[in-house]
């Protein structure tokens, strides 16, 4: 059977099938690993990845070449092994033939006696040969049959091979069983002339023609299966008279050939396996790269979709906020008329019933304003546009304002208790406006839902592990606020939803107590923005406790800090009081009602007011008449307040271009205030504003000086000390000698100066003369405010240079040098200002330095 495997090349055929199947499997695996072409980015996809038609055909061609080469190598190894075995036999058979021929084999015939000495010598020679050549199984001599014997012994057919009869002449005893004993029928001396059949007809006939041959096809007889070699023996006349046959076991022969073929096929298999491994590695690598590119493309698509969705969300949030801001503007404008008119009415002669009605109108209007503020705050927090300040402020002052703001909500049977802060510094850093808003919401809610009993507010310092939000020397400490009431309380289900937007305890709560349900939601989110967490514990009919904490941050003790203070609304009086110094004011307001209200308040205060309804008239008034201050409405037809301010700052001559301008706007967003300041306004008031805030703002010493010092840089005044960066006389005139106001002014300059310098840099880099002039003008005003005479001179020079006919680009080098000198002058002025503040702190007279 094994002979057929290599004779008919079945072994290599199976070998080829296995590797073709392996190749097909590799390609199919690569194709499965390769992402679909439709999902791959067109720019990133390989035009012919492994597994595609072109490279698959190339890979198959290489495999076919390797298989053909392997087949040739196997067959060559097969032939070489057979040749080696043949050469080994060729060295034995002729030797034996020569020796038997010399011993007189030609004289042996069927009539020779078994005891003939010549015959016995030949038998002994065969035995000797067998003993020294263990790989040989049998040695014998053979002759053709006579014609008479051929008729008696016809050829035999064995499978598809023909076997012919021959005479055995000399065949010694042989140990066929291999047990070392010569016995039995198969192990005795063959008689001379015995007939045997052999299928190696062609090789035998070639040997009878005088050629040594090797029958590499195994033949089978009654003793086994063999491969044989045949060598001719000659008589005295040179004719072939007999053959010497040498048998080898076919098992050894076949085994050696099979091993040879397997070795060569193994080497071929290793080479093909390396090739398939390379194909697999390259293919999977390309598939991985393609998948990565596909994933990158999909990620890019998802990122684009996410970006688009985020943009749409931002646009929606912006649109919502813009809508609410516009609605706020439309509501605040008439609200100013309502509140202002009621304010005027309450300060006039009214009987108790009329005053009660006015109070009801004020309460309703303020309630509507609270709802409006809540909705705006919620929209800013919800859209992520809420930003917090980080300024020093006095906690005790803030708490006092909070209690004052909510005290009117207290019922007759409710006591409001406030315990002073325990272990909390007087001055802390944070956003006082938002903290006050949270406290007013929580304390106001507690008072609103408490019919009898008390509401208690406690504040204490609680130390714990430091967090990333703690950035001061008191890391790990937090301020804990507790607001406890004895009100209606809440169920567990109500507590679970209490911080959701537009949510109250139940439907009846809104009807009974009013409100939007936004206060607690806004408070919770504001507390989280401040780095804390708002919690609630409550039981029905037993009251509630709201607790929140924020990081305790304190200013550096070595530095003076300006504390943030907010106006606390005073109780209305019968009059607005009289100002210490009457001002000549220009009121620009297009709304007749609001204009009348503001004009009445200001005149009642003692100021001289000129009111106009549009910006164009206001500009003409400023050209013709001097004014101490301008109150400018922002939202006006034709020319709005921002544009009018720019015209005043850039087009009007001095001193009109330097007149203080305070914005009056119904827009309540932080960015609205910044737009006003960027346009050149000095301050911004949001409608509706309390009369006290209006008076305090316009009468601020920052906007006014004594008559004999109207011009900060008047030529009639003694020339400043040019060797110093700061004119102390000017700065103390600007703040009216108020050291606290000087600290606030210093802090404001420190905050605003970098952005002003940056705008100047951008204008110079862009080569925009108008913007350079505007930026320099703004810096000139900043320098004048703090008495930085050298900085003011440089800024004035830059403004004049920019307004000249020479372009900024042509004078870029000079402007750059002036810019550097301006920055240096401001740095020196700020350094000297800080020195002045430190030396003046604690002295009775500001500006008197202590050596």
Short mmCIF file of N, CA and C in Angstrom, two decimals, residues 342-343 346-347 355 359 362-363 366 400-410 567-577 605 690-693 695:
data_model
loop_
_atom_site.label_atom_id
_atom_site.label_comp_id
_atom_site.label_asym_id
_atom_site.label_seq_id
_atom_site.Cartn_x
_atom_site.Cartn_y
_atom_site.Cartn_z
N UNK A 342 -44.06 103.77 41.44
CA UNK A 342 -44.52 103.45 42.80
C UNK A 342 -43.57 103.98 43.85
N UNK A 343 -42.26 103.99 43.51
CA UNK A 343 -41.28 104.54 44.45
C UNK A 343 -41.54 106.03 44.65
N UNK A 346 -44.75 106.37 46.75
CA UNK A 346 -44.60 106.06 48.18
C UNK A 346 -43.86 107.15 48.92
N UNK A 347 -43.08 107.96 48.22
CA UNK A 347 -42.33 109.04 48.86
C UNK A 347 -43.11 110.36 48.81
N UNK A 355 -51.01 104.24 50.45
CA UNK A 355 -49.66 103.70 50.64
C UNK A 355 -49.71 102.16 50.65
N UNK A 359 -47.73 99.72 48.12
CA UNK A 359 -46.90 98.62 48.62
C UNK A 359 -47.28 97.30 47.94
N UNK A 362 -45.76 97.37 44.49
CA UNK A 362 -44.32 97.13 44.57
C UNK A 362 -44.02 95.65 44.83
N UNK A 363 -44.76 95.04 45.75
CA UNK A 363 -44.54 93.64 46.08
C UNK A 363 -44.79 92.74 44.87
N UNK A 366 -41.95 93.33 42.29
CA UNK A 366 -40.70 92.69 42.72
C UNK A 366 -40.80 91.17 42.63
N UNK A 400 -25.59 89.85 56.93
CA UNK A 400 -26.47 90.92 57.38
C UNK A 400 -27.39 91.37 56.26
N UNK A 401 -26.83 91.48 55.06
CA UNK A 401 -27.66 91.86 53.91
C UNK A 401 -28.71 90.79 53.63
N UNK A 402 -28.32 89.53 53.77
CA UNK A 402 -29.26 88.43 53.51
C UNK A 402 -30.43 88.49 54.49
N UNK A 403 -30.13 88.64 55.76
CA UNK A 403 -31.19 88.70 56.77
C UNK A 403 -32.10 89.91 56.53
N UNK A 404 -31.49 91.03 56.13
CA UNK A 404 -32.28 92.23 55.87
C UNK A 404 -33.20 92.02 54.67
N UNK A 405 -32.73 91.24 53.66
CA UNK A 405 -33.51 91.05 52.45
C UNK A 405 -34.71 90.14 52.67
N UNK A 406 -34.62 89.20 53.62
CA UNK A 406 -35.69 88.21 53.78
C UNK A 406 -36.56 88.48 55.00
N UNK A 407 -36.22 89.49 55.77
CA UNK A 407 -36.94 89.70 57.03
C UNK A 407 -38.41 90.00 56.78
N UNK A 408 -38.72 90.61 55.64
CA UNK A 408 -40.12 90.96 55.36
C UNK A 408 -40.96 89.72 55.06
N UNK A 409 -40.30 88.56 54.77
CA UNK A 409 -41.04 87.34 54.49
C UNK A 409 -41.50 86.65 55.77
N UNK A 410 -41.01 87.08 56.90
CA UNK A 410 -41.29 86.43 58.18
C UNK A 410 -42.72 86.73 58.64
N UNK A 567 -24.99 96.69 47.98
CA UNK A 567 -25.93 97.61 48.60
C UNK A 567 -27.07 96.84 49.25
N UNK A 568 -27.37 97.18 50.44
CA UNK A 568 -28.55 96.59 51.08
C UNK A 568 -29.68 97.60 50.99
N UNK A 569 -30.81 97.20 50.48
CA UNK A 569 -31.90 98.15 50.29
C UNK A 569 -32.41 98.69 51.62
N UNK A 570 -32.44 100.00 51.70
CA UNK A 570 -32.96 100.64 52.90
C UNK A 570 -34.48 100.73 52.81
N UNK A 571 -35.09 100.91 53.92
CA UNK A 571 -36.53 101.09 53.95
C UNK A 571 -36.88 102.42 53.27
N UNK A 572 -37.91 102.45 52.49
CA UNK A 572 -38.29 103.69 51.83
C UNK A 572 -38.58 104.80 52.84
N UNK A 573 -38.17 106.00 52.46
CA UNK A 573 -38.47 107.18 53.28
C UNK A 573 -39.35 108.11 52.48
N UNK A 574 -39.70 109.16 53.11
CA UNK A 574 -40.61 110.08 52.43
C UNK A 574 -39.91 110.91 51.38
N UNK A 575 -38.57 110.94 51.37
CA UNK A 575 -37.84 111.73 50.36
C UNK A 575 -36.57 111.00 50.01
N UNK A 576 -35.93 111.45 48.92
CA UNK A 576 -34.68 110.83 48.47
C UNK A 576 -33.46 111.45 49.14
N UNK A 577 -33.62 112.44 49.96
CA UNK A 577 -32.49 113.12 50.54
C UNK A 577 -31.88 114.08 49.55
N UNK A 605 -33.34 114.53 44.21
CA UNK A 605 -32.07 114.39 44.92
C UNK A 605 -31.28 115.70 44.91
N UNK A 690 -32.69 100.30 42.02
CA UNK A 690 -33.20 101.05 43.17
C UNK A 690 -32.67 102.48 43.13
N UNK A 691 -33.40 103.44 43.63
CA UNK A 691 -32.93 104.83 43.64
C UNK A 691 -31.60 104.97 44.37
N UNK A 692 -31.44 104.22 45.49
CA UNK A 692 -30.19 104.32 46.25
C UNK A 692 -28.99 103.94 45.41
N UNK A 693 -29.13 102.86 44.60
CA UNK A 693 -28.01 102.42 43.75
C UNK A 693 -27.73 103.46 42.68
N UNK A 695 -28.23 106.75 42.90
CA UNK A 695 -27.58 107.91 43.51
C UNK A 695 -26.13 107.60 43.87
#
